[in-house]
Amino acid sequence: MEKLNIVVLSTDLDLRIQVKNSINSERMVIAGFADFNDAGLIKLSGLYPDVIIVAVKGPVEDHVFNFVQHVLSTVQNCFALLMNDRIDVDLVNKAAQYGFRRVLTLDTQPAELEDIISKIYSLELERNMDKNASKRVRSKVISVFSGKGGTGKTTVAINLAAALSKAGKRVFLIDADLQFGDVALAMDIEPKDTIVELVQDRNGVTIENINSFSIVHNTGVTVLCGPDSPEFAEYITGEDIERIIDIARPYFEYIIVDLPPSFNDYSIAALENSNDILMVYNNDILSLRNAKACITILEKLHLKDKVEIVINKNLQGLISVRDFEKMFNMSVIASVPHDVKAATASINKGLPIFVAHSKSLISKEIGNLANKIIQKHTGILPIDMIQPKKRFSLFKKA
Ligand SMILES: Nc1ncnc2c1ncn2[C@@H]1O[C@H](COP(=O)(O)OP(=O)(O)O)[C@@H](O)[C@H]1O
Ligand SMILES: [Mg+2]
């Protein structure tokens, strides 16, 4: 069963983290954070939350109540809880009047919070929530990252996108390596427009603009290319990346973000807005050191729980996958073999390895990775996607 999606509405960063830490249940997940503004409403609409937790320290201002009332009438099939440190009868009454189901203290213990959420959710389900609500397709955002260049981030991002598309999913691939992104090159796309034109358009970022500034590749993947020159990177902020993701969410099942090998404003924004972070490393000592440093930073950013490790260019005789797993106390989700022939053929053809060399071991492992990702998010194990007799259709539309 899909986990209950919770969105935390708060402007206070410490409070966001406090609420996040009090949700540590297998059955619930914090899908995102939002502010009490238009961008927050867009984010909430795309995340399809089951539960909205509004966390406020001190007096709860009228605009918060008005905002939540508006959200509850716009975003269907969810209920709201208010967490505050000054609970009195007036506050509880007012909260009920504006549609909150419960008012709780900010120091409510995780077990109690989980219990309250579960009970209200089952009650709501029985009463009036749409029983088919769980059939809504919630998008999953997957960032492909590592603190090191050349490990295979772009290769994994492109091929995973192609594999998910082949499995019938609507996939959006964003090249967010804004200085040295090479998704367009690797997919043999000559983009007329890029992410720079999108964020600079006078109509702002809308779904219409995302579609018109992106290209539907032969694999069926919708691709938003990066700037063709590194100096354009400075035109794009973390807020732009966040907005693109928020606007695209309702239209795509998977949004894959190819990131640069560094922590900066826009890579952190992408990581914060992702459901999963695929960290791509090679099995050598430099990778191991870099992975350690990056995971420490991600832990400080409260993002470590989203991390999955991918070993790429796996060569026998170097550090074993098991050593990686032991070192980080987490399992490696995919171990992609080193295959220069397949990688080179793919670049020469301008097609993902998954298409150009569909029978290679790389494609097989990427197919397995896509299956694991689909299974993780839907709970359903897809039929093995690599079927040698079936040919990849170059005419599939997104
Ligand atoms: N599994 C692999 N086997 C062989 N070569 C690979 C593999 N994965 C990536 N490569 C090659 O390594 C180089 C760097 O890959 P790329 O995906 O651009 O890395 P990054 O995006 O991390 O900088 C490219 O030339 C690519 O073709
Ligand atoms: Mg790259």
Coordinates of C-alpha atoms and ligand atoms in Angstrom, one line a residue:
M1 CA 0.0 0.0 0.0
E2 CA 1.2 3.5 -0.7
K3 CA 2.3 5.4 2.3
L4 CA 0.2 8.3 3.6
N5 CA 1.6 11.5 2.2
I6 CA 2.1 14.3 4.6
V7 CA 2.9 17.9 3.7
V8 CA 4.1 20.3 6.4
L9 CA 3.1 23.9 6.1
S10 CA 5.4 26.1 8.0
T11 CA 7.6 29.1 7.4
D12 CA 9.9 28.1 10.4
L13 CA 12.7 25.8 9.2
D14 CA 13.4 24.4 12.7
L15 CA 9.7 23.6 13.1
R16 CA 9.7 21.8 9.7
I17 CA 12.6 19.6 10.8
Q18 CA 11.0 19.0 14.2
V19 CA 7.8 17.8 12.6
K20 CA 9.7 15.7 10.1
N21 CA 11.6 14.0 12.9
S22 CA 8.3 13.2 14.7
I23 CA 7.1 11.2 11.6
N24 CA 9.2 8.0 11.6
S25 CA 6.6 5.5 10.7
E26 CA 6.7 2.9 7.9
R27 CA 3.2 4.0 6.9
M28 CA 3.7 7.7 6.5
V29 CA 6.1 9.9 4.6
I30 CA 6.7 13.6 4.5
A31 CA 6.2 14.4 0.8
G32 CA 7.3 18.0 1.1
F33 CA 7.2 21.4 2.8
A34 CA 5.3 24.5 1.8
D35 CA 4.8 28.1 2.7
F36 CA 1.5 30.0 3.1
N37 CA 1.6 31.5 -0.4
D38 CA 0.8 30.9 -4.1
A39 CA 3.9 28.8 -4.6
G40 CA 2.8 26.7 -1.6
L41 CA -0.6 26.2 -3.1
I42 CA 1.0 25.0 -6.4
K43 CA 3.2 22.6 -4.4
L44 CA 0.3 21.2 -2.4
S45 CA -1.8 20.7 -5.5
G46 CA 1.0 18.7 -7.2
L47 CA 1.8 16.6 -4.1
Y48 CA -1.8 15.3 -3.5
P49 CA -1.3 15.1 0.2
D50 CA -3.5 13.0 2.5
V51 CA -2.6 15.1 5.5
I52 CA -1.5 18.7 5.9
I53 CA 0.3 19.5 9.1
V54 CA 0.4 23.3 9.8
A55 CA 3.1 24.0 12.4
V56 CA 3.2 27.5 13.9
K57 CA 5.0 28.9 16.9
G58 CA 3.2 31.7 18.7
P59 CA -0.1 33.3 17.7
V60 CA -1.7 31.8 14.6
E61 CA -2.4 34.7 12.2
D62 CA -5.6 35.1 10.2
H63 CA -3.8 34.6 6.9
V64 CA -2.8 31.1 8.0
F65 CA -6.4 30.2 8.7
N66 CA -7.6 31.7 5.4
F67 CA -4.9 29.9 3.5
V68 CA -5.7 26.5 5.0
Q69 CA -9.4 27.0 4.3
H70 CA -8.6 27.8 0.7
V71 CA -6.2 24.8 0.4
L72 CA -8.9 22.5 1.8
S73 CA -11.4 23.6 -0.8
T74 CA -8.8 23.4 -3.6
V75 CA -6.9 20.2 -2.8
Q76 CA -9.3 17.4 -2.4
N77 CA -9.2 14.3 -0.2
C78 CA -7.0 15.6 2.6
F79 CA -7.4 16.8 6.1
A80 CA -5.4 19.3 8.2
L81 CA -3.9 19.3 11.6
L82 CA -2.7 22.3 13.5
M83 CA 0.4 22.1 15.8
N84 CA 1.0 25.1 18.1
D85 CA 2.6 25.9 21.4
R86 CA -0.2 28.1 22.8
I87 CA -3.3 26.0 22.7
D88 CA -6.5 27.4 24.3
V89 CA -10.2 27.0 23.7
D90 CA -10.4 30.0 21.4
L91 CA -7.7 28.6 19.1
V92 CA -9.3 25.1 19.1
N93 CA -12.7 26.6 18.2
K94 CA -11.3 28.9 15.5
A95 CA -9.3 26.0 14.0
A96 CA -12.4 23.8 13.8
Q97 CA -14.3 26.7 12.1
Y98 CA -11.6 26.8 9.4
G99 CA -11.7 23.1 8.8
F100 CA -8.8 21.7 10.9
R101 CA -9.6 18.3 12.2
R102 CA -7.4 18.5 15.3
V103 CA -5.1 20.9 17.3
L104 CA -2.0 19.4 18.9
T105 CA 0.9 20.7 20.9
L106 CA 4.2 21.1 19.1
D107 CA 5.8 18.5 21.4
T108 CA 3.3 15.7 20.6
Q109 CA 5.3 12.4 20.6
P110 CA 5.8 10.5 17.4
A111 CA 3.7 7.5 18.4
E112 CA 0.8 9.7 19.5
L113 CA 1.0 11.8 16.3
E114 CA 1.0 8.6 14.2
D115 CA -1.9 7.2 16.1
I116 CA -4.0 10.4 15.7
I117 CA -3.2 10.7 11.9
S118 CA -4.1 7.0 11.3
K119 CA -7.4 7.3 13.2
I120 CA -8.5 10.5 11.5
Y121 CA -7.5 9.1 8.1
S122 CA -9.6 5.9 8.5
L123 CA -12.5 8.0 9.7
E124 CA -12.2 10.3 6.8
L125 CA -12.0 7.4 4.4
E126 CA -15.2 5.9 5.8
R127 CA -17.0 9.2 5.8
N128 CA -16.3 11.2 2.7
M129 CA -12.9 10.8 1.2
D130 CA -12.9 9.6 -2.4
K131 CA -12.2 5.9 -2.2
N132 CA -10.5 6.1 -5.5
A133 CA -8.2 8.8 -4.4
S134 CA -5.4 6.4 -4.0
K135 CA -5.6 5.8 -7.8
R136 CA -4.3 9.3 -8.4
V137 CA -0.9 9.1 -9.8
R138 CA 1.6 10.8 -7.5
S139 CA 4.7 11.8 -9.2
K140 CA 8.1 10.8 -7.9
V141 CA 11.1 13.1 -8.2
I142 CA 14.4 11.3 -8.5
S143 CA 17.6 13.3 -8.4
V144 CA 20.8 11.8 -9.8
F145 CA 23.8 13.1 -7.9
S146 CA 27.3 12.6 -6.5
G147 CA 30.0 15.0 -5.5
K148 CA 32.3 13.7 -8.2
G149 CA 32.4 14.3 -12.0
G150 CA 32.4 11.4 -14.5
T151 CA 30.9 8.8 -12.2
G152 CA 28.0 8.3 -14.6
K153 CA 25.2 10.5 -13.3
T154 CA 24.1 11.6 -16.7
T155 CA 24.3 8.1 -18.1
V156 CA 22.2 6.7 -15.2
A157 CA 19.7 9.6 -15.5
I158 CA 19.2 9.2 -19.2
N159 CA 19.0 5.4 -19.2
L160 CA 16.7 5.3 -16.2
A161 CA 14.4 7.8 -17.8
A162 CA 14.3 5.7 -21.0
A163 CA 13.7 2.5 -19.0
L164 CA 10.8 4.1 -17.0
S165 CA 9.3 5.4 -20.3
K166 CA 9.5 2.0 -21.8
A167 CA 7.6 0.7 -18.8
G168 CA 4.8 3.0 -19.9
K169 CA 5.5 5.8 -17.4
R170 CA 5.2 9.5 -18.3
V171 CA 8.8 10.7 -17.7
F172 CA 10.3 14.2 -17.5
L173 CA 14.1 14.6 -17.5
I174 CA 15.6 17.9 -16.4
D175 CA 19.2 18.6 -17.2
A176 CA 20.1 20.6 -14.1
D177 CA 23.9 20.3 -14.5
L178 CA 23.7 23.9 -15.6
Q179 CA 27.4 24.5 -16.3
F180 CA 28.4 21.3 -18.0
G181 CA 25.2 19.5 -18.7
D182 CA 25.4 17.1 -21.6
V183 CA 22.0 15.4 -21.7
A184 CA 21.3 17.0 -25.1
L185 CA 24.5 15.7 -26.5
A186 CA 24.1 12.2 -25.1
M187 CA 20.5 12.0 -26.5
D188 CA 21.4 13.6 -29.8
I189 CA 19.1 16.6 -29.3
E190 CA 19.7 20.0 -30.7
P191 CA 17.6 22.1 -28.5
K192 CA 16.2 25.4 -29.7
D193 CA 15.1 26.3 -26.2
T194 CA 16.5 25.3 -22.8
I195 CA 15.8 25.8 -19.1
V196 CA 17.2 29.4 -19.4
E197 CA 14.5 30.4 -21.9
L198 CA 11.9 28.7 -19.8
V199 CA 12.7 30.6 -16.6
Q200 CA 13.1 33.9 -18.5
D201 CA 9.8 33.7 -20.4
R202 CA 7.6 36.6 -19.5
N203 CA 4.7 34.2 -18.7
G204 CA 6.8 32.5 -16.1
V205 CA 7.0 28.8 -15.6
T206 CA 3.7 27.1 -16.6
I207 CA 3.0 23.7 -17.8
E208 CA 2.4 25.1 -21.3
N209 CA 5.9 26.6 -21.2
I210 CA 7.5 23.5 -19.8
N211 CA 6.0 21.5 -22.8
S212 CA 6.9 24.1 -25.4
F213 CA 10.5 24.6 -24.2
S214 CA 11.1 20.8 -23.8
I215 CA 11.5 18.2 -26.4
V216 CA 9.8 14.8 -26.6
H217 CA 12.7 12.4 -27.4
N218 CA 12.2 9.3 -29.4
T219 CA 12.3 7.3 -26.2
G220 CA 9.1 9.1 -25.1
V221 CA 10.9 11.0 -22.4
T222 CA 10.2 14.7 -22.2
V223 CA 13.5 16.5 -21.9
L224 CA 14.3 19.9 -20.7
C225 CA 17.8 20.7 -21.8
G226 CA 20.4 22.6 -19.9
P227 CA 21.9 25.9 -21.1
D228 CA 24.3 25.6 -24.1
S229 CA 26.9 27.8 -22.4
P230 CA 28.1 27.6 -18.7
E231 CA 27.7 31.3 -18.0
F232 CA 23.9 31.0 -18.3
A233 CA 23.9 29.0 -15.1
E234 CA 23.7 32.1 -13.0
Y235 CA 20.3 33.0 -14.4
I236 CA 18.8 30.0 -12.7
T237 CA 18.1 29.8 -9.0
G238 CA 17.0 27.1 -6.6
E239 CA 13.5 28.6 -6.6
D240 CA 13.3 28.2 -10.4
I241 CA 14.2 24.5 -10.1
E242 CA 11.6 24.0 -7.3
R243 CA 9.0 25.8 -9.3
I244 CA 9.6 23.7 -12.4
I245 CA 9.3 20.5 -10.3
D246 CA 6.1 21.7 -8.6
I247 CA 4.4 22.7 -11.8
A248 CA 5.4 19.5 -13.6
R249 CA 4.4 17.1 -10.8
P250 CA 0.7 16.6 -11.8
Y251 CA 1.7 15.8 -15.4
F252 CA 4.5 13.3 -15.0
E253 CA 4.8 10.1 -13.1
Y254 CA 8.6 10.4 -12.8
I255 CA 10.7 13.5 -12.9
I256 CA 14.4 12.7 -13.2
V257 CA 16.8 15.5 -12.4
D258 CA 20.4 15.2 -13.6
L259 CA 22.6 17.2 -11.2
P260 CA 26.1 18.7 -11.2
P261 CA 28.8 17.2 -9.0
S262 CA 28.4 19.9 -6.4
F263 CA 26.2 21.3 -3.7
N264 CA 24.9 24.7 -4.8
D265 CA 21.6 26.7 -4.7
Y266 CA 19.9 24.8 -7.4
S267 CA 21.3 21.3 -6.7
I268 CA 20.2 21.6 -3.0
A269 CA 16.7 22.8 -4.2
A270 CA 16.4 19.7 -6.4
L271 CA 17.6 17.4 -3.7
E272 CA 15.2 18.9 -1.1
N273 CA 12.3 18.5 -3.6
S274 CA 13.1 14.9 -4.5
N275 CA 11.6 11.7 -3.3
D276 CA 14.8 9.7 -3.9
I277 CA 18.4 10.8 -4.3
L278 CA 20.4 8.3 -6.4
M279 CA 24.1 8.8 -5.6
V280 CA 26.2 7.4 -8.4
Y281 CA 29.7 6.2 -7.6
N282 CA 32.4 4.0 -9.0
N283 CA 33.9 1.3 -6.8
D284 CA 37.2 3.0 -6.3
I285 CA 38.7 4.7 -3.3
L286 CA 38.2 8.2 -4.5
S287 CA 34.5 7.5 -4.9
L288 CA 34.3 6.0 -1.5
R289 CA 35.8 9.0 0.1
N290 CA 33.6 11.4 -1.8
A291 CA 30.5 9.4 -1.0
K292 CA 31.4 9.6 2.7
A293 CA 31.8 13.4 2.6
C294 CA 28.6 13.8 0.5
I295 CA 26.5 11.6 2.8
T296 CA 27.7 13.6 5.8
I297 CA 26.5 16.8 4.2
L298 CA 23.2 15.2 3.2
E299 CA 22.7 14.1 6.7
K300 CA 23.2 17.7 7.9
L301 CA 20.7 18.8 5.4
H302 CA 18.2 16.2 6.8
L303 CA 18.2 14.5 3.4
K304 CA 20.0 11.3 4.1
D305 CA 16.9 9.2 4.4
K306 CA 16.2 9.7 0.6
V307 CA 19.6 8.4 -0.5
E308 CA 20.1 5.2 -2.6
I309 CA 23.5 4.2 -3.8
V310 CA 24.2 3.2 -7.3
I311 CA 27.6 1.7 -8.2
N312 CA 28.4 2.4 -11.9
K313 CA 31.3 1.2 -14.0
N314 CA 31.6 -1.7 -11.5
L315 CA 34.9 -3.4 -12.1
Q316 CA 35.9 -6.6 -10.4
G317 CA 38.9 -6.4 -8.1
L318 CA 38.2 -2.9 -6.7
I319 CA 36.1 -2.1 -3.7
S320 CA 33.2 -4.6 -3.5
V321 CA 29.6 -3.6 -3.5
R322 CA 29.3 -5.3 -0.1
D323 CA 32.1 -3.1 1.3
F324 CA 30.1 -0.1 0.1
E325 CA 27.0 -1.4 1.8
K326 CA 28.9 -2.1 5.0
M327 CA 30.6 1.3 5.1
F328 CA 27.3 3.2 4.7
N329 CA 25.0 0.7 6.4
M330 CA 22.6 0.8 3.4
S331 CA 22.1 -1.4 0.5
V332 CA 23.3 -0.6 -3.0
I333 CA 20.2 -0.3 -5.2
A334 CA 22.0 -1.0 -8.5
S335 CA 25.4 -2.1 -9.6
V336 CA 26.0 -1.2 -13.2
P337 CA 28.9 -3.0 -14.9
H338 CA 31.7 -1.2 -16.7
D339 CA 31.1 -1.7 -20.5
V340 CA 33.0 0.7 -22.6
K341 CA 31.7 -0.9 -25.8
A342 CA 28.1 -0.2 -25.0
A343 CA 28.8 3.3 -23.6
T344 CA 30.7 4.3 -26.7
A345 CA 28.1 2.8 -29.1
S346 CA 25.5 4.8 -27.3
I347 CA 27.3 8.0 -27.6
N348 CA 28.1 7.5 -31.3
K349 CA 24.4 6.7 -32.0
G350 CA 23.2 9.5 -29.8
L351 CA 20.8 7.1 -28.1
P352 CA 20.6 5.9 -24.5
I353 CA 22.5 2.6 -23.9
F354 CA 19.1 1.2 -22.9
V355 CA 18.0 1.7 -26.5
A356 CA 21.2 1.4 -28.5
H357 CA 22.4 -1.7 -26.7
S358 CA 19.3 -3.1 -25.1
K359 CA 20.8 -6.5 -24.5
S360 CA 23.9 -5.3 -22.7
L361 CA 24.4 -6.0 -19.0
I362 CA 24.2 -2.2 -18.4
S363 CA 20.7 -2.2 -19.9
K364 CA 19.7 -5.2 -17.8
E365 CA 20.8 -3.6 -14.6
I366 CA 19.2 -0.2 -15.5
G367 CA 16.0 -2.2 -16.2
N368 CA 16.2 -3.8 -12.8
L369 CA 16.8 -0.4 -11.2
A370 CA 13.7 1.0 -13.0
N371 CA 11.7 -2.0 -11.7
K372 CA 12.9 -1.5 -8.2
I373 CA 11.9 2.2 -8.3
I374 CA 8.5 1.4 -9.7
Q375 CA 8.0 -1.3 -7.1
K376 CA 9.1 1.0 -4.3
H377 CA 6.6 3.7 -5.4
T378 CA 3.6 1.7 -6.4
G379 CA 4.1 -1.5 -4.5
I380 CA 3.6 -3.5 -7.7
L381 CA 6.4 -5.4 -9.3
P382 CA 6.4 -4.8 -13.0
I383 CA 6.9 -7.6 -15.5
D384 CA 10.6 -7.8 -16.4
M385 CA 11.1 -5.0 -19.0
I386 CA 13.9 -6.6 -20.9
Q387 CA 12.3 -8.9 -23.4
P388 CA 14.8 -9.7 -26.1
K389 CA 12.2 -10.3 -28.8
K390 CA 10.4 -7.0 -28.4
R391 CA 11.9 -4.1 -30.2
F392 CA 12.0 -0.7 -28.7
S393 CA 9.5 1.6 -30.5
L394 CA 11.1 4.8 -31.6
F395 CA 7.7 6.3 -32.2
K396 CA 6.3 6.1 -28.7
K397 CA 4.8 9.3 -27.5
A398 CA 4.9 10.7 -23.9
Ligands
LIG1 N1 28.8 1.8 -17.0 C1 29.6 2.4 -17.8 N2 30.5 1.7 -18.5 C2 31.4 2.4 -19.3 N3 31.4 3.7 -19.5 C3 30.5 4.5 -18.8 C4 29.6 3.8 -18.0 N4 28.8 4.8 -17.4 C5 29.3 6.0 -17.9 N5 30.3 5.8 -18.8 C6 31.1 6.8 -19.5 O1 31.7 7.6 -18.5 C7 31.7 9.0 -19.0 C8 31.1 9.9 -17.9 O2 29.8 9.6 -17.7 P1 28.7 10.7 -17.4 O3 27.4 9.9 -17.3 O4 28.8 11.8 -18.3 O5 29.2 11.1 -15.9 P2 28.7 12.3 -15.0 O6 27.4 12.8 -15.5 O7 28.7 11.8 -13.6 O8 29.8 13.4 -15.1 C9 31.0 9.0 -20.3 O9 31.9 9.0 -21.3 C10 30.2 7.8 -20.3 O10 29.9 7.3 -21.6
MG2 MG 26.7 14.7 -16.1

